[in-house]
Amino acid sequence: MRQRLGMGFKFFAILLLAFSLLAGCQRADTSSKTTKEDKSAKNDDGTVELTMFVDQTFWPLKDWSGEIPEEITKKTGVKLKVQVATDGQQLPLMISSGDLPDLVFTSNQFQQMSNENISFTWDELIEKYNIKDFDIDPLARVLNEAEDGKLYSVRNGFTNPEEFMKTPAALGNVPSFALRPDILEELGNPKIESLDDLVAVFKQVKQKYPEMTPLVMNPNAIGQYFRVNFGVPYQGWLTIDDKASYYISHPKQKDFYLYMNKLYREGIITAENFTWNEPNKAKEMMINGQAFSINDVNAVPTTNTEIKAAGKDFQISQLTKLIGDEPALFATAAGWSGTFITKKSKNAEAAIKFLQFMQSEEGQKLGLWGIEGKHYSMSKSIEEGGYPEFTFNSQDATEQQKLGAVWWGLLADKGIIQQVQRYVPDSEQTAAQLDAKQYILSDPLLGAVNPPAGSDEQVIKANIDNMVTNEQAKIFLAKSDKEAEAAFDNMMKTAEDIGLSKLEKYAQKRYEETKKRYEEVK
């Protein structure tokens, strides 16, 4: 028996050795193949073509063409072959199969891509290729580190709050509220200095123009403008009594919901608005003259261009001041999307050098603003900090897309250049953003408290989000103030039953850990 077992182990050892040798040969073949692919990655003109998957279904640019991409190629030697996601499941399937391009730009799969088996860390490539002047803000590093403590990407759109506040031309986003000034003039230009004033104007519109809906809302921005005016967040995290709390826990959320219910019961907003899935439905009603005002996501310049193209004889105008008693905007996000260099990359050196350029001041201005002297020129003023004066309508999405402006800059956007891009002197949008800047409450360390994918807390958060989406409609559409209040109380009880306290306890622990980590690296 022992002899048979001994022979069996010897045979197994021989097989194991054979498989090891075979695996070694396969690794050698793969290495040889990669080297060959690196050489073949160059085009006849000496440029390197890198494939990129953009995990944003709304991304408007499908190919690397136009004046700005061509200029980026001149500076970097890199061209991108772009594939835009058709749905949210495409990238997870690609990750599962291992069929990945050179670069991936994603928000929803940021944590999944932050994996040493899937992506290179930026630090290892910076060191390997001896890249200089690739500065990563210590705060951005802490907010983007993976569970293993490594940095695989940095989300775009994040700016250190100190840099943001000391740059006068840097502007944050504020949910826009725009209306028909021609109709307001017909009503005698009544004042709009408070939320009650706005309700009074809505009622006048409803009485004089019964066929017109007083207020329509983009389904992606339902009530956001009003939440800001009530001083409550519409997503993410905040601190309450120095404790990390989920946005729905803010004590003034009930006031916001009861106000929105009042708008419904007064006939200002319709029940159908809460069933729209198409984000352009509200804008279409404005363009067609079917609505007086719109709560949107900063689309006033684009909407006015479309109104003019439709041959209408009116425009819309944005309110330039927040009108709540204690408005607030909560800046607690770590950013939006990040660009990853995958382990499948044919030329990781070209990829990291491309990101280095795109994150530099020169690359940021080129990607977000355009070519200096052609698309913009620098002006002083705004307290001598300067700002770009554009030769095109820089806030119009259609014109941005024609040039490739803004969008390609987002691939490695460090925040401040994009925020300065929003500054357009004497514009309503800029006036609204300048007004809102005084109400910004920043705590970026909260951007690191989101639970990892697959964790119990992540499931709780997802379930709460889904529940709020469904249950808040009952508050909005309640038939009385008392019914609305009961629906709100029930929503909060349901959130607690799902695990809100457990989620916030986890967030507080992560918040404290992140504060400690930041103290170590700054």
Short mmCIF file of C-alpha atoms in Angstrom, two decimals:
data_model
loop_
_atom_site.label_atom_id
_atom_site.label_comp_id
_atom_site.label_asym_id
_atom_site.label_seq_id
_atom_site.Cartn_x
_atom_site.Cartn_y
_atom_site.Cartn_z
CA MET A 1 0.00 0.00 0.00
CA ARG A 2 2.77 2.48 1.01
CA GLN A 3 4.70 1.54 -2.14
CA ARG A 4 1.69 2.29 -4.34
CA LEU A 5 1.17 5.64 -2.53
CA GLY A 6 4.85 6.50 -2.98
CA MET A 7 4.70 5.76 -6.70
CA GLY A 8 1.52 7.82 -6.92
CA PHE A 9 3.19 10.83 -5.30
CA LYS A 10 6.18 10.50 -7.64
CA PHE A 11 3.88 10.41 -10.66
CA PHE A 12 2.02 13.46 -9.35
CA ALA A 13 5.33 15.30 -8.85
CA ILE A 14 6.36 14.52 -12.45
CA LEU A 15 3.01 15.82 -13.72
CA LEU A 16 3.36 18.96 -11.57
CA LEU A 17 6.85 19.58 -12.96
CA ALA A 18 5.59 19.10 -16.51
CA PHE A 19 2.73 21.57 -15.96
CA SER A 20 5.15 24.06 -14.40
CA LEU A 21 7.46 23.85 -17.40
CA LEU A 22 4.49 24.22 -19.74
CA ALA A 23 3.22 27.24 -17.81
CA GLY A 24 6.71 28.76 -17.96
CA CYS A 25 6.77 28.29 -21.71
CA GLN A 26 3.32 29.86 -21.99
CA ARG A 27 4.43 32.86 -19.91
CA ALA A 28 7.48 33.22 -22.12
CA ASP A 29 5.26 33.05 -25.21
CA THR A 30 2.92 35.68 -23.71
CA SER A 31 5.87 37.96 -22.91
CA SER A 32 7.21 37.56 -26.42
CA LYS A 33 3.76 38.25 -27.86
CA THR A 34 3.38 41.38 -25.70
CA THR A 35 6.72 42.71 -26.94
CA LYS A 36 5.62 42.09 -30.50
CA GLU A 37 2.30 43.85 -29.85
CA ASP A 38 4.14 46.81 -28.32
CA LYS A 39 6.10 47.26 -31.54
CA SER A 40 3.04 46.79 -33.73
CA ALA A 41 1.03 49.26 -31.65
CA LYS A 42 2.67 52.13 -33.50
CA ASN A 43 0.98 53.49 -36.60
CA ASP A 44 2.83 54.39 -39.78
CA ASP A 45 2.95 58.02 -38.65
CA GLY A 46 4.75 57.02 -35.45
CA THR A 47 1.75 57.48 -33.18
CA VAL A 48 0.55 54.85 -30.73
CA GLU A 49 -3.08 53.76 -30.86
CA LEU A 50 -4.59 52.85 -27.50
CA THR A 51 -8.03 51.34 -27.13
CA MET A 52 -10.32 52.91 -24.53
CA PHE A 53 -13.66 51.81 -23.11
CA VAL A 54 -15.80 54.66 -21.78
CA ASP A 55 -18.24 53.28 -19.20
CA GLN A 56 -20.72 56.15 -19.63
CA THR A 57 -23.64 55.46 -21.98
CA PHE A 58 -24.27 59.20 -22.45
CA TRP A 59 -20.69 59.95 -23.61
CA PRO A 60 -21.23 61.93 -26.83
CA LEU A 61 -17.85 61.47 -28.55
CA LYS A 62 -17.50 58.17 -30.37
CA ASP A 63 -14.19 58.69 -32.14
CA TRP A 64 -10.89 60.50 -31.63
CA SER A 65 -11.30 63.31 -34.14
CA GLY A 66 -11.41 67.08 -34.21
CA GLU A 67 -8.98 69.91 -33.58
CA ILE A 68 -8.47 69.24 -29.88
CA PRO A 69 -7.85 65.45 -30.08
CA GLU A 70 -5.48 66.05 -33.00
CA GLU A 71 -3.53 68.56 -30.93
CA ILE A 72 -3.40 66.14 -27.99
CA THR A 73 -1.98 63.50 -30.35
CA LYS A 74 0.71 65.97 -31.48
CA LYS A 75 1.68 66.53 -27.85
CA THR A 76 1.56 62.88 -26.70
CA GLY A 77 1.94 60.70 -29.77
CA VAL A 78 -1.22 58.84 -28.68
CA LYS A 79 -4.47 58.27 -30.54
CA LEU A 80 -7.49 56.70 -28.88
CA LYS A 81 -9.78 54.12 -30.39
CA VAL A 82 -12.94 54.71 -28.39
CA GLN A 83 -15.73 52.32 -27.47
CA VAL A 84 -18.67 53.76 -25.52
CA ALA A 85 -20.77 51.54 -23.26
CA THR A 86 -24.21 50.55 -24.48
CA ASP A 87 -25.41 49.65 -20.97
CA GLY A 88 -24.21 49.33 -17.39
CA GLN A 89 -23.54 45.59 -17.62
CA GLN A 90 -21.01 45.75 -20.44
CA LEU A 91 -17.92 46.55 -18.36
CA PRO A 92 -18.65 44.00 -15.58
CA LEU A 93 -18.86 41.32 -18.29
CA MET A 94 -15.59 42.52 -19.79
CA ILE A 95 -13.93 42.39 -16.36
CA SER A 96 -15.27 38.88 -15.78
CA SER A 97 -14.05 37.60 -19.15
CA GLY A 98 -10.73 39.44 -19.02
CA ASP A 99 -11.45 40.97 -22.43
CA LEU A 100 -10.29 44.50 -21.62
CA PRO A 101 -8.84 47.35 -23.70
CA ASP A 102 -5.73 49.42 -22.92
CA LEU A 103 -7.67 52.03 -20.95
CA VAL A 104 -10.97 52.04 -19.07
CA PHE A 105 -12.78 55.20 -17.95
CA THR A 106 -15.41 54.36 -15.33
CA SER A 107 -17.32 55.56 -12.31
CA ASN A 108 -19.57 52.66 -11.33
CA GLN A 109 -16.82 50.05 -11.61
CA PHE A 110 -14.07 52.13 -9.99
CA GLN A 111 -13.63 49.75 -7.07
CA GLN A 112 -13.75 46.65 -9.26
CA MET A 113 -11.07 48.04 -11.58
CA SER A 114 -8.88 48.90 -8.59
CA ASN A 115 -7.45 45.40 -8.52
CA GLU A 116 -3.85 44.28 -9.09
CA ASN A 117 -5.02 41.43 -11.32
CA ILE A 118 -6.89 43.84 -13.59
CA SER A 119 -5.06 47.16 -13.61
CA PHE A 120 -1.59 48.60 -13.18
CA THR A 121 -1.08 50.98 -10.28
CA TRP A 122 -0.11 54.47 -11.35
CA ASP A 123 2.79 54.45 -8.90
CA GLU A 124 4.43 51.33 -10.34
CA LEU A 125 4.29 52.72 -13.87
CA ILE A 126 5.53 56.16 -12.76
CA GLU A 127 8.51 54.45 -11.10
CA LYS A 128 9.15 51.92 -13.88
CA TYR A 129 9.29 54.53 -16.62
CA ASN A 130 11.00 57.17 -14.44
CA ILE A 131 8.27 59.74 -15.01
CA LYS A 132 8.83 63.16 -13.48
CA ASP A 133 6.33 65.90 -12.64
CA PHE A 134 3.39 63.56 -12.04
CA ASP A 135 2.08 65.15 -8.86
CA ILE A 136 -0.80 63.52 -7.03
CA ASP A 137 -2.44 65.59 -4.32
CA PRO A 138 -2.15 63.77 -0.96
CA LEU A 139 -5.87 64.27 -0.34
CA ALA A 140 -6.74 62.86 -3.78
CA ARG A 141 -4.45 59.89 -3.06
CA VAL A 142 -6.18 59.07 0.21
CA LEU A 143 -9.63 59.38 -1.37
CA ASN A 144 -8.79 57.02 -4.24
CA GLU A 145 -6.64 54.33 -2.62
CA ALA A 146 -8.01 50.81 -3.02
CA GLU A 147 -8.61 48.35 -0.20
CA ASP A 148 -5.04 47.10 -0.68
CA GLY A 149 -3.68 50.61 -0.10
CA LYS A 150 -2.57 51.03 -3.73
CA LEU A 151 -3.51 53.72 -6.24
CA TYR A 152 -4.92 52.42 -9.54
CA SER A 153 -6.57 55.65 -10.68
CA VAL A 154 -7.70 59.06 -9.49
CA ARG A 155 -11.29 60.18 -9.97
CA ASN A 156 -11.73 63.32 -12.01
CA GLY A 157 -13.53 66.49 -10.95
CA PHE A 158 -12.04 66.66 -7.46
CA THR A 159 -10.29 69.79 -6.22
CA ASN A 160 -8.75 70.38 -2.84
CA PRO A 161 -11.22 72.78 -1.13
CA GLU A 162 -8.45 75.22 -0.22
CA GLU A 163 -7.37 75.57 -3.85
CA PHE A 164 -10.99 75.95 -4.96
CA MET A 165 -11.76 78.75 -2.51
CA LYS A 166 -8.57 80.70 -3.26
CA THR A 167 -9.29 80.65 -7.02
CA PRO A 168 -11.96 83.33 -7.62
CA ALA A 169 -12.86 82.11 -11.12
CA ALA A 170 -13.32 78.48 -10.00
CA LEU A 171 -17.02 77.65 -9.89
CA GLY A 172 -18.90 74.65 -8.58
CA ASN A 173 -22.11 73.23 -10.00
CA VAL A 174 -25.48 74.33 -8.67
CA PRO A 175 -28.75 72.73 -9.85
CA SER A 176 -30.27 75.25 -12.19
CA PHE A 177 -33.72 76.76 -12.06
CA ALA A 178 -34.75 78.68 -15.18
CA LEU A 179 -37.97 80.34 -16.25
CA ARG A 180 -39.62 82.35 -19.03
CA PRO A 181 -38.75 86.05 -18.39
CA ASP A 182 -41.24 87.15 -21.05
CA ILE A 183 -44.10 85.58 -19.08
CA LEU A 184 -42.70 86.95 -15.82
CA GLU A 185 -42.81 90.42 -17.41
CA GLU A 186 -46.43 89.90 -18.47
CA LEU A 187 -47.20 89.17 -14.82
CA GLY A 188 -45.68 92.51 -13.82
CA ASN A 189 -42.22 91.17 -12.83
CA PRO A 190 -43.23 90.04 -9.33
CA LYS A 191 -40.31 89.63 -6.93
CA ILE A 192 -38.77 86.19 -6.39
CA GLU A 193 -36.72 86.54 -3.22
CA SER A 194 -38.00 83.55 -1.26
CA LEU A 195 -39.51 80.12 -1.81
CA ASP A 196 -42.91 81.56 -0.85
CA ASP A 197 -42.48 84.24 -3.52
CA LEU A 198 -41.83 81.52 -6.07
CA VAL A 199 -45.01 79.66 -5.11
CA ALA A 200 -46.96 82.89 -5.55
CA VAL A 201 -45.53 83.32 -9.07
CA PHE A 202 -46.36 79.71 -9.92
CA LYS A 203 -49.96 80.33 -8.89
CA GLN A 204 -50.17 83.43 -11.10
CA VAL A 205 -48.85 81.46 -14.07
CA LYS A 206 -51.36 78.69 -13.44
CA GLN A 207 -54.22 81.18 -13.30
CA LYS A 208 -53.25 83.21 -16.38
CA TYR A 209 -51.93 80.31 -18.50
CA PRO A 210 -54.00 77.26 -17.47
CA GLU A 211 -52.72 75.24 -20.43
CA MET A 212 -49.11 75.66 -19.26
CA THR A 213 -47.35 73.55 -16.59
CA PRO A 214 -45.77 75.97 -14.10
CA LEU A 215 -42.79 73.71 -13.27
CA VAL A 216 -41.18 70.74 -14.99
CA MET A 217 -38.18 68.81 -13.65
CA ASN A 218 -35.50 66.72 -15.30
CA PRO A 219 -36.00 63.24 -13.75
CA ASN A 220 -32.25 63.19 -13.00
CA ALA A 221 -32.62 66.38 -10.97
CA ILE A 222 -36.00 65.97 -9.27
CA GLY A 223 -36.23 68.69 -6.66
CA GLN A 224 -32.46 69.26 -6.49
CA TYR A 225 -32.75 73.03 -6.76
CA PHE A 226 -35.26 73.08 -3.91
CA ARG A 227 -33.18 70.78 -1.70
CA VAL A 228 -30.26 73.18 -2.06
CA ASN A 229 -32.50 76.06 -1.02
CA PHE A 230 -33.61 74.11 2.05
CA GLY A 231 -29.96 73.48 2.85
CA VAL A 232 -30.15 69.70 2.53
CA PRO A 233 -28.06 67.37 0.33
CA TYR A 234 -29.60 65.45 -2.57
CA GLN A 235 -27.05 62.63 -2.48
CA GLY A 236 -23.95 61.40 -0.68
CA TRP A 237 -22.80 61.99 2.85
CA LEU A 238 -22.60 64.74 5.45
CA THR A 239 -21.75 65.07 9.12
CA ILE A 240 -24.40 65.59 11.76
CA ASP A 241 -22.96 66.38 15.19
CA ASP A 242 -19.54 65.29 13.85
CA LYS A 243 -20.92 61.89 12.82
CA ALA A 244 -20.88 60.62 9.24
CA SER A 245 -24.50 60.41 8.12
CA TYR A 246 -26.30 59.46 4.92
CA TYR A 247 -27.94 62.36 3.06
CA ILE A 248 -31.49 61.25 3.82
CA SER A 249 -30.81 61.70 7.56
CA HIS A 250 -30.52 65.48 7.37
CA PRO A 251 -33.12 66.90 9.80
CA LYS A 252 -34.52 69.33 7.21
CA GLN A 253 -35.30 66.69 4.60
CA LYS A 254 -38.89 66.55 5.82
CA ASP A 255 -39.31 70.30 5.18
CA PHE A 256 -38.14 69.80 1.61
CA TYR A 257 -40.52 66.91 0.97
CA LEU A 258 -43.51 68.73 2.43
CA TYR A 259 -42.75 71.75 0.23
CA MET A 260 -42.61 69.57 -2.89
CA ASN A 261 -45.90 67.94 -1.90
CA LYS A 262 -47.41 71.42 -1.55
CA LEU A 263 -46.31 72.21 -5.12
CA TYR A 264 -48.09 69.06 -6.31
CA ARG A 265 -51.29 69.75 -4.39
CA GLU A 266 -51.32 73.33 -5.73
CA GLY A 267 -51.12 71.96 -9.28
CA ILE A 268 -47.65 73.42 -9.88
CA ILE A 269 -46.07 70.08 -10.81
CA THR A 270 -47.79 67.06 -12.31
CA ALA A 271 -47.85 63.44 -11.21
CA GLU A 272 -46.58 62.43 -14.66
CA ASN A 273 -43.30 64.28 -14.03
CA PHE A 274 -42.37 61.60 -11.50
CA THR A 275 -42.84 58.80 -14.03
CA TRP A 276 -40.62 60.21 -16.79
CA ASN A 277 -37.62 58.11 -17.72
CA GLU A 278 -36.48 60.32 -20.58
CA PRO A 279 -34.24 63.12 -19.19
CA ASN A 280 -35.03 65.44 -22.11
CA LYS A 281 -38.80 65.35 -21.57
CA ALA A 282 -38.78 68.44 -19.34
CA LYS A 283 -36.52 70.33 -21.74
CA GLU A 284 -38.76 69.41 -24.68
CA MET A 285 -41.74 70.92 -22.85
CA MET A 286 -39.80 74.16 -22.31
CA ILE A 287 -38.79 74.28 -25.97
CA ASN A 288 -42.37 73.66 -27.09
CA GLY A 289 -43.72 76.43 -24.86
CA GLN A 290 -45.64 74.00 -22.64
CA ALA A 291 -43.92 74.96 -19.38
CA PHE A 292 -43.02 78.14 -17.51
CA SER A 293 -39.97 76.95 -15.56
CA ILE A 294 -37.55 74.04 -15.31
CA ASN A 295 -35.38 72.44 -12.63
CA ASP A 296 -32.51 71.01 -14.68
CA VAL A 297 -28.79 70.20 -14.50
CA ASN A 298 -27.14 73.40 -15.74
CA ALA A 299 -28.40 73.19 -19.32
CA VAL A 300 -29.65 76.76 -19.85
CA PRO A 301 -27.22 77.78 -22.67
CA THR A 302 -27.86 74.54 -24.57
CA THR A 303 -31.62 74.80 -24.08
CA ASN A 304 -31.69 78.37 -25.38
CA THR A 305 -29.75 77.27 -28.47
CA GLU A 306 -32.36 74.56 -29.09
CA ILE A 307 -35.25 76.98 -28.49
CA LYS A 308 -33.78 79.33 -31.10
CA ALA A 309 -33.23 76.44 -33.54
CA ALA A 310 -36.89 75.47 -33.10
CA GLY A 311 -37.91 78.92 -34.32
CA LYS A 312 -39.46 80.05 -31.04
CA ASP A 313 -39.62 83.72 -30.10
CA PHE A 314 -38.64 83.35 -26.43
CA GLN A 315 -35.66 82.33 -24.29
CA ILE A 316 -35.30 81.10 -20.74
CA SER A 317 -33.44 82.84 -17.94
CA GLN A 318 -31.73 81.33 -14.90
CA LEU A 319 -32.35 82.60 -11.38
CA THR A 320 -28.99 83.91 -10.22
CA LYS A 321 -29.48 83.73 -6.46
CA LEU A 322 -30.55 80.98 -4.10
CA ILE A 323 -33.74 82.02 -2.34
CA GLY A 324 -33.98 79.69 0.65
CA ASP A 325 -33.59 80.85 4.25
CA GLU A 326 -30.44 78.77 4.79
CA PRO A 327 -29.25 77.33 1.47
CA ALA A 328 -26.32 74.94 1.31
CA LEU A 329 -24.41 72.83 -1.20
CA PHE A 330 -22.55 69.83 0.18
CA ALA A 331 -19.19 69.15 -1.48
CA THR A 332 -18.35 65.74 -0.07
CA ALA A 333 -17.61 63.65 -3.17
CA ALA A 334 -14.21 62.19 -4.00
CA GLY A 335 -14.75 62.91 -7.68
CA TRP A 336 -16.55 61.17 -10.50
CA SER A 337 -14.78 58.77 -12.92
CA GLY A 338 -11.23 57.51 -13.21
CA THR A 339 -9.04 56.24 -16.05
CA PHE A 340 -7.40 52.84 -15.53
CA ILE A 341 -4.48 51.30 -17.40
CA THR A 342 -5.34 47.62 -17.68
CA LYS A 343 -2.96 44.67 -17.50
CA LYS A 344 -4.04 44.01 -21.10
CA SER A 345 -2.49 47.28 -22.25
CA LYS A 346 -0.25 46.89 -25.33
CA ASN A 347 1.83 49.89 -24.32
CA ALA A 348 1.57 50.80 -20.65
CA GLU A 349 4.41 53.31 -21.00
CA ALA A 350 2.52 55.30 -23.66
CA ALA A 351 -0.64 55.05 -21.53
CA ILE A 352 0.89 56.44 -18.32
CA LYS A 353 2.68 59.20 -20.23
CA PHE A 354 -0.62 60.09 -21.91
CA LEU A 355 -2.27 60.43 -18.48
CA GLN A 356 0.71 62.42 -17.22
CA PHE A 357 0.22 64.97 -20.00
CA MET A 358 -3.56 65.07 -19.61
CA GLN A 359 -3.15 65.77 -15.87
CA SER A 360 -0.59 68.52 -16.44
CA GLU A 361 -1.72 72.15 -16.56
CA GLU A 362 -0.98 72.23 -20.30
CA GLY A 363 -2.96 69.05 -20.93
CA GLN A 364 -5.85 70.19 -18.75
CA LYS A 365 -6.18 73.50 -20.55
CA LEU A 366 -5.95 71.82 -23.95
CA GLY A 367 -8.51 69.11 -23.13
CA LEU A 368 -10.95 71.34 -21.27
CA TRP A 369 -10.50 74.75 -22.93
CA GLY A 370 -9.05 74.05 -26.37
CA ILE A 371 -6.08 75.49 -28.23
CA GLU A 372 -4.82 78.78 -26.83
CA GLY A 373 -4.98 81.57 -29.39
CA LYS A 374 -7.61 79.69 -31.38
CA HIS A 375 -10.33 78.62 -28.99
CA TYR A 376 -9.50 80.90 -26.07
CA SER A 377 -7.18 83.59 -24.81
CA MET A 378 -6.34 84.41 -21.22
CA SER A 379 -7.74 87.53 -19.61
CA LYS A 380 -6.81 89.04 -16.30
CA SER A 381 -9.31 90.62 -13.88
CA ILE A 382 -11.42 88.42 -11.54
CA GLU A 383 -9.04 89.69 -8.90
CA GLU A 384 -6.13 89.30 -11.35
CA GLY A 385 -6.35 85.51 -11.17
CA GLY A 386 -7.33 85.45 -14.83
CA TYR A 387 -9.84 83.39 -16.77
CA PRO A 388 -10.19 82.11 -20.35
CA GLU A 389 -12.16 84.16 -22.86
CA PHE A 390 -13.55 81.72 -25.41
CA THR A 391 -14.08 82.21 -29.13
CA PHE A 392 -17.06 79.81 -29.00
CA ASN A 393 -19.99 79.29 -26.65
CA SER A 394 -18.02 77.31 -24.09
CA GLN A 395 -21.11 76.35 -22.06
CA ASP A 396 -23.05 74.93 -25.02
CA ALA A 397 -22.78 71.13 -25.10
CA THR A 398 -23.31 71.03 -28.87
CA GLU A 399 -20.35 73.31 -29.54
CA GLN A 400 -18.23 71.46 -26.99
CA GLN A 401 -18.86 68.20 -28.82
CA LYS A 402 -17.94 69.64 -32.23
CA LEU A 403 -14.49 70.59 -30.95
CA GLY A 404 -14.03 67.78 -28.45
CA ALA A 405 -13.66 70.45 -25.78
CA VAL A 406 -14.26 69.58 -22.10
CA TRP A 407 -15.05 65.91 -22.73
CA TRP A 408 -11.55 64.64 -23.50
CA GLY A 409 -10.18 66.77 -20.69
CA LEU A 410 -12.38 64.84 -18.26
CA LEU A 411 -10.28 61.71 -18.77
CA ALA A 412 -7.72 63.04 -16.29
CA ASP A 413 -9.41 66.17 -14.96
CA LYS A 414 -7.93 67.51 -11.74
CA GLY A 415 -10.87 69.80 -11.08
CA ILE A 416 -9.63 73.36 -10.93
CA ILE A 417 -9.18 73.93 -14.70
CA GLN A 418 -12.67 72.55 -15.36
CA GLN A 419 -14.10 74.76 -12.64
CA VAL A 420 -12.48 77.86 -14.15
CA GLN A 421 -13.87 76.80 -17.56
CA ARG A 422 -17.35 77.50 -16.17
CA TYR A 423 -16.57 81.18 -15.63
CA VAL A 424 -18.26 83.34 -18.28
CA PRO A 425 -18.40 87.02 -17.26
CA ASP A 426 -21.82 88.67 -17.27
CA SER A 427 -23.65 85.36 -17.76
CA GLU A 428 -26.57 84.24 -15.61
CA GLN A 429 -25.05 80.82 -15.10
CA THR A 430 -21.81 82.30 -13.74
CA ALA A 431 -23.75 84.71 -11.52
CA ALA A 432 -25.70 81.76 -10.07
CA GLN A 433 -22.51 79.78 -9.47
CA LEU A 434 -20.74 82.74 -7.85
CA ASP A 435 -23.72 83.22 -5.54
CA ALA A 436 -23.78 79.51 -4.66
CA LYS A 437 -20.05 79.43 -3.88
CA GLN A 438 -20.64 81.19 -0.55
CA TYR A 439 -22.94 78.36 0.55
CA ILE A 440 -20.63 75.43 -0.22
CA LEU A 441 -19.90 73.14 2.74
CA SER A 442 -16.82 71.02 1.96
CA ASP A 443 -15.68 67.86 3.67
CA PRO A 444 -13.97 65.75 0.97
CA LEU A 445 -12.87 63.07 3.44
CA LEU A 446 -16.49 61.91 3.37
CA GLY A 447 -15.80 60.89 -0.22
CA ALA A 448 -13.97 57.84 1.08
CA VAL A 449 -16.76 56.37 3.21
CA ASN A 450 -18.74 54.61 0.48
CA PRO A 451 -18.71 50.87 1.26
CA PRO A 452 -16.90 48.52 -1.14
CA ALA A 453 -18.83 46.54 -3.75
CA GLY A 454 -20.25 43.29 -2.46
CA SER A 455 -20.11 44.29 1.21
CA ASP A 456 -23.15 44.12 3.49
CA GLU A 457 -23.06 47.89 3.84
CA GLN A 458 -23.01 48.39 0.07
CA VAL A 459 -26.11 46.21 -0.21
CA ILE A 460 -27.79 48.24 2.54
CA LYS A 461 -26.93 51.50 0.75
CA ALA A 462 -28.26 50.20 -2.58
CA ASN A 463 -31.46 48.98 -0.93
CA ILE A 464 -31.98 52.33 0.80
CA ASP A 465 -31.42 54.20 -2.47
CA ASN A 466 -33.95 52.00 -4.28
CA MET A 467 -36.43 52.33 -1.44
CA VAL A 468 -36.14 56.13 -1.37
CA THR A 469 -36.69 56.33 -5.13
CA ASN A 470 -39.92 54.36 -4.76
CA GLU A 471 -41.22 55.68 -1.44
CA GLN A 472 -40.55 59.39 -1.98
CA ALA A 473 -43.10 59.41 -4.79
CA LYS A 474 -45.74 58.69 -2.14
CA ILE A 475 -44.64 61.82 -0.28
CA PHE A 476 -44.55 63.99 -3.40
CA LEU A 477 -48.02 62.84 -4.47
CA ALA A 478 -49.76 62.69 -1.09
CA LYS A 479 -53.27 64.19 -1.00
CA SER A 480 -52.73 66.16 2.20
CA ASP A 481 -49.98 67.59 4.34
CA LYS A 482 -50.74 65.03 7.05
CA GLU A 483 -50.56 62.15 4.57
CA ALA A 484 -47.25 63.47 3.20
CA GLU A 485 -45.77 63.68 6.70
CA ALA A 486 -46.87 60.12 7.48
CA ALA A 487 -45.34 58.89 4.20
CA PHE A 488 -42.04 60.59 5.07
CA ASP A 489 -41.98 59.07 8.56
CA ASN A 490 -42.68 55.66 7.04
CA MET A 491 -39.83 56.11 4.54
CA MET A 492 -37.37 56.90 7.32
CA LYS A 493 -38.61 53.94 9.41
CA THR A 494 -38.14 51.68 6.39
CA ALA A 495 -34.61 53.03 5.92
CA GLU A 496 -33.86 52.17 9.53
CA ASP A 497 -35.34 48.69 9.10
CA ILE A 498 -33.10 48.16 6.05
CA GLY A 499 -30.03 49.06 8.08
CA LEU A 500 -29.45 52.84 8.01
CA SER A 501 -27.83 52.87 11.46
CA LYS A 502 -25.49 50.04 10.51
CA LEU A 503 -24.53 51.86 7.31
CA GLU A 504 -23.82 55.10 9.17
CA LYS A 505 -21.82 53.26 11.85
CA TYR A 506 -19.64 51.79 9.09
CA ALA A 507 -19.29 55.23 7.47
CA GLN A 508 -18.19 56.80 10.75
CA LYS A 509 -15.48 54.16 11.19
CA ARG A 510 -14.22 54.74 7.63
CA TYR A 511 -14.38 58.51 8.16
CA GLU A 512 -12.16 58.33 11.22
CA GLU A 513 -9.73 55.97 9.45
CA THR A 514 -9.54 58.30 6.45
CA LYS A 515 -8.83 61.32 8.63
CA LYS A 516 -6.02 59.41 10.29
CA ARG A 517 -4.61 58.25 6.94
CA TYR A 518 -4.67 61.79 5.57
CA GLU A 519 -2.70 63.04 8.55
CA GLU A 520 -0.04 60.43 7.73
CA VAL A 521 0.45 61.34 4.06
CA LYS A 522 -0.05 65.11 3.89
#
